[in-house]
C-alpha atoms as a PDB file:
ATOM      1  CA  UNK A   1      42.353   5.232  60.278  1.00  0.00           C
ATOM      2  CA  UNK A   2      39.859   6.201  57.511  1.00  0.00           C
ATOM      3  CA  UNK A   3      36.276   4.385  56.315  1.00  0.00           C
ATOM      4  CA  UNK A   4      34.140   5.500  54.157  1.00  0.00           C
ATOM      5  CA  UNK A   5      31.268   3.282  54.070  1.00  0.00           C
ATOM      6  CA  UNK A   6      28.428   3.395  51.194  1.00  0.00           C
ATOM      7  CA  UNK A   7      28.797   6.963  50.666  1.00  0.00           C
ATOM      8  CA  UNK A   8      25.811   9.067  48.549  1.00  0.00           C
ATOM      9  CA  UNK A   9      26.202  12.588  47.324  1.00  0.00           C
ATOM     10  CA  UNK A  10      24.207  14.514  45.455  1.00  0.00           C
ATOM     11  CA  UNK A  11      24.402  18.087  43.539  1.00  0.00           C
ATOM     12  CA  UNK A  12      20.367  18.660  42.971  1.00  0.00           C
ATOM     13  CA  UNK A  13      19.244  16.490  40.862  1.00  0.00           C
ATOM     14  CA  UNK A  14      22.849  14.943  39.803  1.00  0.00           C
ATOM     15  CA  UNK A  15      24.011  12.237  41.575  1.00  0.00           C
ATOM     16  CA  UNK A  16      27.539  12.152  42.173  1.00  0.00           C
ATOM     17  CA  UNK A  17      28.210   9.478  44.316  1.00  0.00           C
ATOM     18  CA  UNK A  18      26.858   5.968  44.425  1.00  0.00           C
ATOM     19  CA  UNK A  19      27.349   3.872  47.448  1.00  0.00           C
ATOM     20  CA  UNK A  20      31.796   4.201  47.584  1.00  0.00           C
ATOM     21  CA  UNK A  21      33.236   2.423  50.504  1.00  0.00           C
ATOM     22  CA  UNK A  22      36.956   2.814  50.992  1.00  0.00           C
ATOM     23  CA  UNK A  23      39.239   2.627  53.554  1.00  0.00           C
ATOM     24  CA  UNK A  24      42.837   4.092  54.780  1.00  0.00           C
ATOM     25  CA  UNK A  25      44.890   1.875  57.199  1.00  0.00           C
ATOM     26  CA  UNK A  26      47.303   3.757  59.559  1.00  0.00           C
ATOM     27  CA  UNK A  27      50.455   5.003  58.015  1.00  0.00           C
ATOM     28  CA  UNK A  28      49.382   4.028  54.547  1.00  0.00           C
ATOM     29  CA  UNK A  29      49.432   6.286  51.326  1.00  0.00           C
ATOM     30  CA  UNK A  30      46.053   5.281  49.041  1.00  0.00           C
ATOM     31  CA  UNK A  31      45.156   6.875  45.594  1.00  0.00           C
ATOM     32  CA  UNK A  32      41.993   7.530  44.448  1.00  0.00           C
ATOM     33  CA  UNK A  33      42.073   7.585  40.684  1.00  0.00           C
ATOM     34  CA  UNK A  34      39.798   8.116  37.633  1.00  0.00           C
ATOM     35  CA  UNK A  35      38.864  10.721  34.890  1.00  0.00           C
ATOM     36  CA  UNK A  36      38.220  14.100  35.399  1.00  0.00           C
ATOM     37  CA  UNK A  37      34.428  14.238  36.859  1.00  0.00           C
ATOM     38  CA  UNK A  38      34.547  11.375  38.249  1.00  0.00           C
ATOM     39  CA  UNK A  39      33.559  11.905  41.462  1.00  0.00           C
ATOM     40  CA  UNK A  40      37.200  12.334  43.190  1.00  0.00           C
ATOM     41  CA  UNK A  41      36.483  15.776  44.626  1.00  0.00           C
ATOM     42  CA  UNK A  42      33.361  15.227  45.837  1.00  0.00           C
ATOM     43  CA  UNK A  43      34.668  12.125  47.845  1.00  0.00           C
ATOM     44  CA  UNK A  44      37.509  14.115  49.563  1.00  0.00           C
ATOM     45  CA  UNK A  45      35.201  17.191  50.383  1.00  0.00           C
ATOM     46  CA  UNK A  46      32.174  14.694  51.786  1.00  0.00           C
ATOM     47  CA  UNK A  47      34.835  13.138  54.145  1.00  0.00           C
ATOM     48  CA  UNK A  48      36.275  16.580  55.304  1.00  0.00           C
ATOM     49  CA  UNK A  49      32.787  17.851  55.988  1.00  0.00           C
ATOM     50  CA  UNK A  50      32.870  20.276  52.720  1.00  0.00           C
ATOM     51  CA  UNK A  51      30.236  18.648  50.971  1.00  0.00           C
ATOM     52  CA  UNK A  52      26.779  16.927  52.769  1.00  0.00           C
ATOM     53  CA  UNK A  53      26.572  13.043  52.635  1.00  0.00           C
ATOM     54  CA  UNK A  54      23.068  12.198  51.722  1.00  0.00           C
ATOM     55  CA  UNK A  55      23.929   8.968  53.132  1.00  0.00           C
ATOM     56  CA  UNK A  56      26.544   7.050  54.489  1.00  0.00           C
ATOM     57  CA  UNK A  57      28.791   6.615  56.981  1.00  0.00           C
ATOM     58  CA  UNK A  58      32.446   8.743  57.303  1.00  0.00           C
ATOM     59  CA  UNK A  59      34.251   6.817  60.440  1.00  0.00           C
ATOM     60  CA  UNK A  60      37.890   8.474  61.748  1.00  0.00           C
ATOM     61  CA  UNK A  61      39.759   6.263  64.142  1.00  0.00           C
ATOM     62  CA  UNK A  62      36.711   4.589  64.661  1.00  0.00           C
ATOM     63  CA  UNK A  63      34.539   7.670  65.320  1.00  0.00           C
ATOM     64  CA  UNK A  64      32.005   8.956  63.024  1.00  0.00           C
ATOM     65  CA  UNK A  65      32.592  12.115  61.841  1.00  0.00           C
ATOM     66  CA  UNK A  66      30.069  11.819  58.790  1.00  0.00           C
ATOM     67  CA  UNK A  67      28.734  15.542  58.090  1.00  0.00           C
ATOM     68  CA  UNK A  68      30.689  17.025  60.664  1.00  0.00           C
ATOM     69  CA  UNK A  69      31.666  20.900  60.471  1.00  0.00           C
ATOM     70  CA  UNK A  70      34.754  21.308  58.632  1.00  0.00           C
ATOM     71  CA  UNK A  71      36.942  23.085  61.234  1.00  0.00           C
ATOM     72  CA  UNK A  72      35.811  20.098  63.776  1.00  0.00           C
ATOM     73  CA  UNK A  73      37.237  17.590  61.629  1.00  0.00           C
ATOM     74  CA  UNK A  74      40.671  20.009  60.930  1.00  0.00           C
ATOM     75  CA  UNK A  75      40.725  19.659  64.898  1.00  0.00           C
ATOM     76  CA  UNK A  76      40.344  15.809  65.147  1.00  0.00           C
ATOM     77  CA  UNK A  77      43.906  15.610  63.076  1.00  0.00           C
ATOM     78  CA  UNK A  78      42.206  15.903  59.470  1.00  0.00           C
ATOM     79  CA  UNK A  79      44.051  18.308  56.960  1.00  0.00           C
ATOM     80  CA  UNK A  80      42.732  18.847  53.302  1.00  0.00           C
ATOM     81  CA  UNK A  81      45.278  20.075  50.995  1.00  0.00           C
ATOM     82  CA  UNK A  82      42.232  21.410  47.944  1.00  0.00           C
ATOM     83  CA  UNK A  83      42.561  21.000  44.473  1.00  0.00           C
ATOM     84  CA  UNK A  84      43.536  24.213  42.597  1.00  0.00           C
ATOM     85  CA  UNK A  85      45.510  25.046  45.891  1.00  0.00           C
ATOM     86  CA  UNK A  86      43.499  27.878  47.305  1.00  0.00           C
ATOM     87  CA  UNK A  87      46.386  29.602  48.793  1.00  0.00           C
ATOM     88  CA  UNK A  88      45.328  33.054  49.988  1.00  0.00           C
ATOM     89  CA  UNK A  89      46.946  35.253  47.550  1.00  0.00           C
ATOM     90  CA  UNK A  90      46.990  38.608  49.579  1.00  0.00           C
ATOM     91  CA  UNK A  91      49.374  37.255  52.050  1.00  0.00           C
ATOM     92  CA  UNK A  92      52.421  36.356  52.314  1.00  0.00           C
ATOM     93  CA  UNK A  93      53.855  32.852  52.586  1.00  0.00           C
ATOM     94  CA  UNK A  94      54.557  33.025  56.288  1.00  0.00           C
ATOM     95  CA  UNK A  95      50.940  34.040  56.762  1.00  0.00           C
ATOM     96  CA  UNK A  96      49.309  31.737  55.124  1.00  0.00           C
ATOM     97  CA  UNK A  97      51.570  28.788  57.036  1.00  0.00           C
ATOM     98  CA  UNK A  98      50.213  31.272  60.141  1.00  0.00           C
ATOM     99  CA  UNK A  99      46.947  30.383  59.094  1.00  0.00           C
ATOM    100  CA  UNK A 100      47.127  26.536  58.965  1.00  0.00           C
ATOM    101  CA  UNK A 101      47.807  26.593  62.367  1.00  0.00           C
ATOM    102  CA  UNK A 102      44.227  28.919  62.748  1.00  0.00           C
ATOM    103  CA  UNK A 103      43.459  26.479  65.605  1.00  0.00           C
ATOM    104  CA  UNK A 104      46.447  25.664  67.434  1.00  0.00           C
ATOM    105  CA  UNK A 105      47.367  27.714  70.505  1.00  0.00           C
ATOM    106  CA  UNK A 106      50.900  26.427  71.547  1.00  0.00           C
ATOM    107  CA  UNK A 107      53.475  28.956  70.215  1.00  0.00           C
ATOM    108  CA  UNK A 108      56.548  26.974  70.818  1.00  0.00           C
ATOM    109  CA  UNK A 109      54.964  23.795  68.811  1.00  0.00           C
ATOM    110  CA  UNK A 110      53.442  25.828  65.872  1.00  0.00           C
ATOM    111  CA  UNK A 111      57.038  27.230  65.572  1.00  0.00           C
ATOM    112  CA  UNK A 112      58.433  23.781  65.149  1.00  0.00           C
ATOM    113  CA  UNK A 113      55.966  22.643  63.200  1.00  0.00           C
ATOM    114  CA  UNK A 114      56.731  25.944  60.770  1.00  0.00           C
ATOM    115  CA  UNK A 115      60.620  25.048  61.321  1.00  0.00           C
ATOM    116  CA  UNK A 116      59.508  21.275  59.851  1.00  0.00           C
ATOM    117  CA  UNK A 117      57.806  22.696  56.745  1.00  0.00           C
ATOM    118  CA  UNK A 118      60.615  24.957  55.959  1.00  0.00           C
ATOM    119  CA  UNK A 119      63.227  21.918  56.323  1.00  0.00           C
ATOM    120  CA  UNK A 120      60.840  20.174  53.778  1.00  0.00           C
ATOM    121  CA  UNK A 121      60.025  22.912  51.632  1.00  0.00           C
ATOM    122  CA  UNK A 122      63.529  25.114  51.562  1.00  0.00           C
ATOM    123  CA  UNK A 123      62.005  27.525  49.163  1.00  0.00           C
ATOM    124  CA  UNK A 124      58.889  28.551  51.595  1.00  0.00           C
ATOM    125  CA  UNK A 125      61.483  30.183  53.609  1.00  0.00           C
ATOM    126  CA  UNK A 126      63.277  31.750  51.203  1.00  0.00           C
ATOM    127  CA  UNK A 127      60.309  33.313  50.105  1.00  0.00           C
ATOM    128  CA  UNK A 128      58.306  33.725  53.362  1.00  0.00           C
ATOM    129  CA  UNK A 129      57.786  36.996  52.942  1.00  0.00           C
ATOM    130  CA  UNK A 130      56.763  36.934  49.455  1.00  0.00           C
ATOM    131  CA  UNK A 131      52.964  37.306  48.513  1.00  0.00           C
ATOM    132  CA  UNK A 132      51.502  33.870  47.421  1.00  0.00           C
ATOM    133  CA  UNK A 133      49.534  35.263  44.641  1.00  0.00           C
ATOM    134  CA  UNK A 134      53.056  35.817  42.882  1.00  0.00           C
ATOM    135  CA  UNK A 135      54.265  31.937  43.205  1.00  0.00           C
ATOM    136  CA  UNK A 136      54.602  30.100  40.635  1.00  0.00           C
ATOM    137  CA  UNK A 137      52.104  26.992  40.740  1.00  0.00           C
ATOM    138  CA  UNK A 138      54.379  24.356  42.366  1.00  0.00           C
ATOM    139  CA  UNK A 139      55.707  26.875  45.066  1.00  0.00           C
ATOM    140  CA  UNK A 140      51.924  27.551  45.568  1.00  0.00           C
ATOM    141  CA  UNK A 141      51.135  23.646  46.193  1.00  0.00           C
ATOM    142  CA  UNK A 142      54.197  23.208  48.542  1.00  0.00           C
ATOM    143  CA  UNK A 143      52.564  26.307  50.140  1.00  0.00           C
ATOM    144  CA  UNK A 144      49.432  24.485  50.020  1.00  0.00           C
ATOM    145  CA  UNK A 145      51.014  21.646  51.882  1.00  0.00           C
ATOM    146  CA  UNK A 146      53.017  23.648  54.103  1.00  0.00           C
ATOM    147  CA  UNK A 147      50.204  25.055  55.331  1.00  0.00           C
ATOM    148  CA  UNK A 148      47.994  21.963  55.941  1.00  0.00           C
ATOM    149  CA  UNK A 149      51.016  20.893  57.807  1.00  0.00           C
ATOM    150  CA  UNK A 150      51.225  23.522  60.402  1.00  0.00           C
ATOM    151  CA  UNK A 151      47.578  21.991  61.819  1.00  0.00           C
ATOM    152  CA  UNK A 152      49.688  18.938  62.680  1.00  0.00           C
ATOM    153  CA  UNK A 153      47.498  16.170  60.874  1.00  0.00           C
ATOM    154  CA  UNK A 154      47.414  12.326  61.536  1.00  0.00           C
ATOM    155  CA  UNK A 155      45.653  12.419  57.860  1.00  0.00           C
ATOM    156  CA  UNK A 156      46.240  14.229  55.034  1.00  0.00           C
ATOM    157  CA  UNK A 157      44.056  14.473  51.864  1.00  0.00           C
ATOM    158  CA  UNK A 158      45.819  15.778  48.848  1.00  0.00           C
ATOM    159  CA  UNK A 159      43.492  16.660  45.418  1.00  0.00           C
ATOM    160  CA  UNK A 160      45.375  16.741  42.266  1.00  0.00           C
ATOM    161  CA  UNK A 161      48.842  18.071  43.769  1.00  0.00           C
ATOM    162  CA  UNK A 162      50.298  17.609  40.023  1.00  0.00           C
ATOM    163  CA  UNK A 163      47.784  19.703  38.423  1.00  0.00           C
ATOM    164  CA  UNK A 164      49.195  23.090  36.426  1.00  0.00           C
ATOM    165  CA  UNK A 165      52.600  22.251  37.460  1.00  0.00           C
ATOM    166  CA  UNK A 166      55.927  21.828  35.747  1.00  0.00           C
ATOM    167  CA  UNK A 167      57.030  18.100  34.943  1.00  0.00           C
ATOM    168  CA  UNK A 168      60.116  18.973  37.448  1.00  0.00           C
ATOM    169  CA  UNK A 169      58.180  19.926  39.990  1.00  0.00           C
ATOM    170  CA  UNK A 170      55.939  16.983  40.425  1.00  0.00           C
ATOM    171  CA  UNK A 171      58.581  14.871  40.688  1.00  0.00           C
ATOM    172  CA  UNK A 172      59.457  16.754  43.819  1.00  0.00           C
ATOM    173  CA  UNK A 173      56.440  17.209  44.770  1.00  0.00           C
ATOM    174  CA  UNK A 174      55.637  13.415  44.948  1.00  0.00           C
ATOM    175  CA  UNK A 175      58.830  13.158  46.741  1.00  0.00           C
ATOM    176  CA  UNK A 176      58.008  15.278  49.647  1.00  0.00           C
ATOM    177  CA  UNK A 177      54.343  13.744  49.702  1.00  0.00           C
ATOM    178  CA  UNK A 178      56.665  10.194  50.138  1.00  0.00           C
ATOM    179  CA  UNK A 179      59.089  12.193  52.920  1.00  0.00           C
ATOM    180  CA  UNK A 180      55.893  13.416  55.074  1.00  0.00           C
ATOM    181  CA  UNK A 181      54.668   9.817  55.092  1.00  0.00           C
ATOM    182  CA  UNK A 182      57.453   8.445  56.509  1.00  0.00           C
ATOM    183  CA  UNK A 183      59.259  10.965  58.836  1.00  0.00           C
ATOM    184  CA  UNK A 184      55.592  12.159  60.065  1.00  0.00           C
ATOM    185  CA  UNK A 185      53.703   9.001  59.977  1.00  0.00           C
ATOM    186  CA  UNK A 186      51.010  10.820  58.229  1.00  0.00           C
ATOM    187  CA  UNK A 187      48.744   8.400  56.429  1.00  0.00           C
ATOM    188  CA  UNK A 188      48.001  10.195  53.125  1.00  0.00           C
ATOM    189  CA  UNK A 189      44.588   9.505  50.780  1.00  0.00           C
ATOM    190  CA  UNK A 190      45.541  10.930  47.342  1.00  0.00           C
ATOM    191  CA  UNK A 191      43.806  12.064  44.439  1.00  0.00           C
ATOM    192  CA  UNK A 192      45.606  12.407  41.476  1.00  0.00           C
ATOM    193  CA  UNK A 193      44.677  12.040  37.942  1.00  0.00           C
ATOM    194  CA  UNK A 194      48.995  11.514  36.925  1.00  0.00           C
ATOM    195  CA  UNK A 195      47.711   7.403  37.925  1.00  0.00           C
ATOM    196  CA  UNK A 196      51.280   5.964  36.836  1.00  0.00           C
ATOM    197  CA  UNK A 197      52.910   8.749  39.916  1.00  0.00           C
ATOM    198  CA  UNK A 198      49.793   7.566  42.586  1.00  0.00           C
ATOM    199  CA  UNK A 199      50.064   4.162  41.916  1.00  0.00           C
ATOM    200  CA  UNK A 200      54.320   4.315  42.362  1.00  0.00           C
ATOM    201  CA  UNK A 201      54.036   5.881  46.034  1.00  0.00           C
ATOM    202  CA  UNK A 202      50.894   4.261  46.995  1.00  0.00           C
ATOM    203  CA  UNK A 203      50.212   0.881  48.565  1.00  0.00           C
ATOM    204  CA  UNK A 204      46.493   0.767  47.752  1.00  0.00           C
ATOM    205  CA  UNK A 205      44.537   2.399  45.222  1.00  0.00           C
ATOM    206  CA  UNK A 206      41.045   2.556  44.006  1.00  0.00           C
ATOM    207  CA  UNK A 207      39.623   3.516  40.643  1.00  0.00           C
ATOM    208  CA  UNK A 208      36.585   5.482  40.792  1.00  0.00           C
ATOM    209  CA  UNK A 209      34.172   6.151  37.435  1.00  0.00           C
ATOM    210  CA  UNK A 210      31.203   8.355  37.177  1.00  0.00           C
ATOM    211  CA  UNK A 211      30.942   7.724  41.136  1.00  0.00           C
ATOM    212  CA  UNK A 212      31.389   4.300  41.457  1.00  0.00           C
ATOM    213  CA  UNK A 213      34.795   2.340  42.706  1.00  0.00           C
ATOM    214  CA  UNK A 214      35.040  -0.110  39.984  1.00  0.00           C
ATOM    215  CA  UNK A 215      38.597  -1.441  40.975  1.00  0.00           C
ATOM    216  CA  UNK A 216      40.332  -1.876  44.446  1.00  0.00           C
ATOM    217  CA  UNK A 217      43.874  -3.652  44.693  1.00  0.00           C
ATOM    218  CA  UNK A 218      47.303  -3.108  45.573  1.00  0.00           C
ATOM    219  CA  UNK A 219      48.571  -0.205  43.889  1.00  0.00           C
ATOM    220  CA  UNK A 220      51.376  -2.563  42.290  1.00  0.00           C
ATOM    221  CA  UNK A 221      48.529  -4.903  41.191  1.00  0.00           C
ATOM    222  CA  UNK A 222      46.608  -2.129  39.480  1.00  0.00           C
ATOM    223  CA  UNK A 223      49.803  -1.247  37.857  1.00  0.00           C
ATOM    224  CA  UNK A 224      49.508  -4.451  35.638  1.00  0.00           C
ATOM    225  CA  UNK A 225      46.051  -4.699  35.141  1.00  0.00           C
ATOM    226  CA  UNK A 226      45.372  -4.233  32.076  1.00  0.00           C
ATOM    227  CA  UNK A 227      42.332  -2.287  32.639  1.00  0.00           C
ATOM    228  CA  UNK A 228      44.050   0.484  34.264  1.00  0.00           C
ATOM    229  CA  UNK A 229      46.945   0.209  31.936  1.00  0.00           C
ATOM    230  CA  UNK A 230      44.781   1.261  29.060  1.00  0.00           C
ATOM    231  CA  UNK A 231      42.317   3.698  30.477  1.00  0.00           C
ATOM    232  CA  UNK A 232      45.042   5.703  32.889  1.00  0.00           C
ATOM    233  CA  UNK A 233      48.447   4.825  32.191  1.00  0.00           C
ATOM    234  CA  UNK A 234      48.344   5.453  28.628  1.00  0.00           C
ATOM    235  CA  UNK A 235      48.053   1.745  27.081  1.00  0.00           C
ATOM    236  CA  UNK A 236      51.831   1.108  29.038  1.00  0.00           C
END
């Protein structure tokens, strides 16, 4: 579905990538882990056309799409769920689901699609009309879902859906993320610095430090290496 193959970025001067391949097989869920500054970000915003590859190659479904415009890739079936969440805080829930589907021009299918996300996300349509600024930070991320949702991606990226959120809420969270995969089929690449949550629903995983991949395996693999355990899953 996804390969990223010897990847450079740069900031100026800084370096911030060094050569990652990866790759995302069709209905998988993958996790990209490491410490913060790592490099993470930068990978998921090179492959969704946010950030310029110096050099590299970005291939979707077999077709490059390396330093494509962002909205062409959103259009191909690539959704980007942002770290931080970037909901638009001036409008409401239902507009900001409105907006995911920005491109889309078949009424009856967006409004399935929004009838979808509510049946995953109850509380978005409770509080549809609510503004999004006034959220709390885990109804903001199942916005922030929601809304990648309603462009009807093969591929989702997710950055750091745990961050800022209550220790009940991930949980759900992560179950949803699980839900999506398998009712949707939507193969997932996940960036999340909770490693012992990514590596449980993910069947690959990759450990990226100061823009390099130092570690590929099975995500149950990486579980037990020791390695992992004492750098990410807190010495477990």
């Amino acid at each position: 579905m996804l390969q990223v193959k010897n990847l450079n970025v740069s900031y100026g001067a800084i370096h911030a990538l060094h050569g990652i391949s990866l790759e995302v097989k069709q209905g998988d869920i993958v996790t990209l882990i490491g410490a913060n500054g790592a490099g993470k970000t930068t990978t998921l915003r090179a492959i969704s056309g946010l950030v310029k590859a110096q050099s590299g190659e970005v291939l979707y479904e077999g077709k490059s799409i390396t330093n494509m415009r962002a909205h062409q890739i959103v259009k191909l079936g690539m959704s980007h769920v942002p770290e931080g969440r970037m909901v638009f805080a001036n409008l409401t829930v239902l507009e900001n689901l409105q907006m995911g589907a920005y491109l889309r021009t078949d009424k009856k299918a967006i409004q399935n699609e929004m009838e979808y996300v509510f049946s995953v996300f109850p509380r978005l349509q409770e509080r549809q009309k609510q503004v999004a600024g006034t959220l709390s930070g885990g109804e903001q991320q199942m916005l922030a879902i929601g809304r990648a949702l309603m462009s009807k991606p093969k591929f989702l990226m997710l950055d750091e859906p745990s961050l800022g959120i209550a220790p009940l809420l991930v949980k759900t969270i992560f179950e949803k993320i699980v839900e999506i995969n398998k009712q949707q089929g939507i193969s997932i690449l996940l960036v999340e610095q909770n490693a012992n949550l990514a590596l449980e629903i993910s069947t690959y995983g990759y450990v990226l430090e100061t823009g390099r991949i130092i570690l590929q395996d099975q995500s149950s693999a990486l579980r037990q290496n020791p390695q992992v355990k004492s750098a990410y899953l807190g010495g477990m």
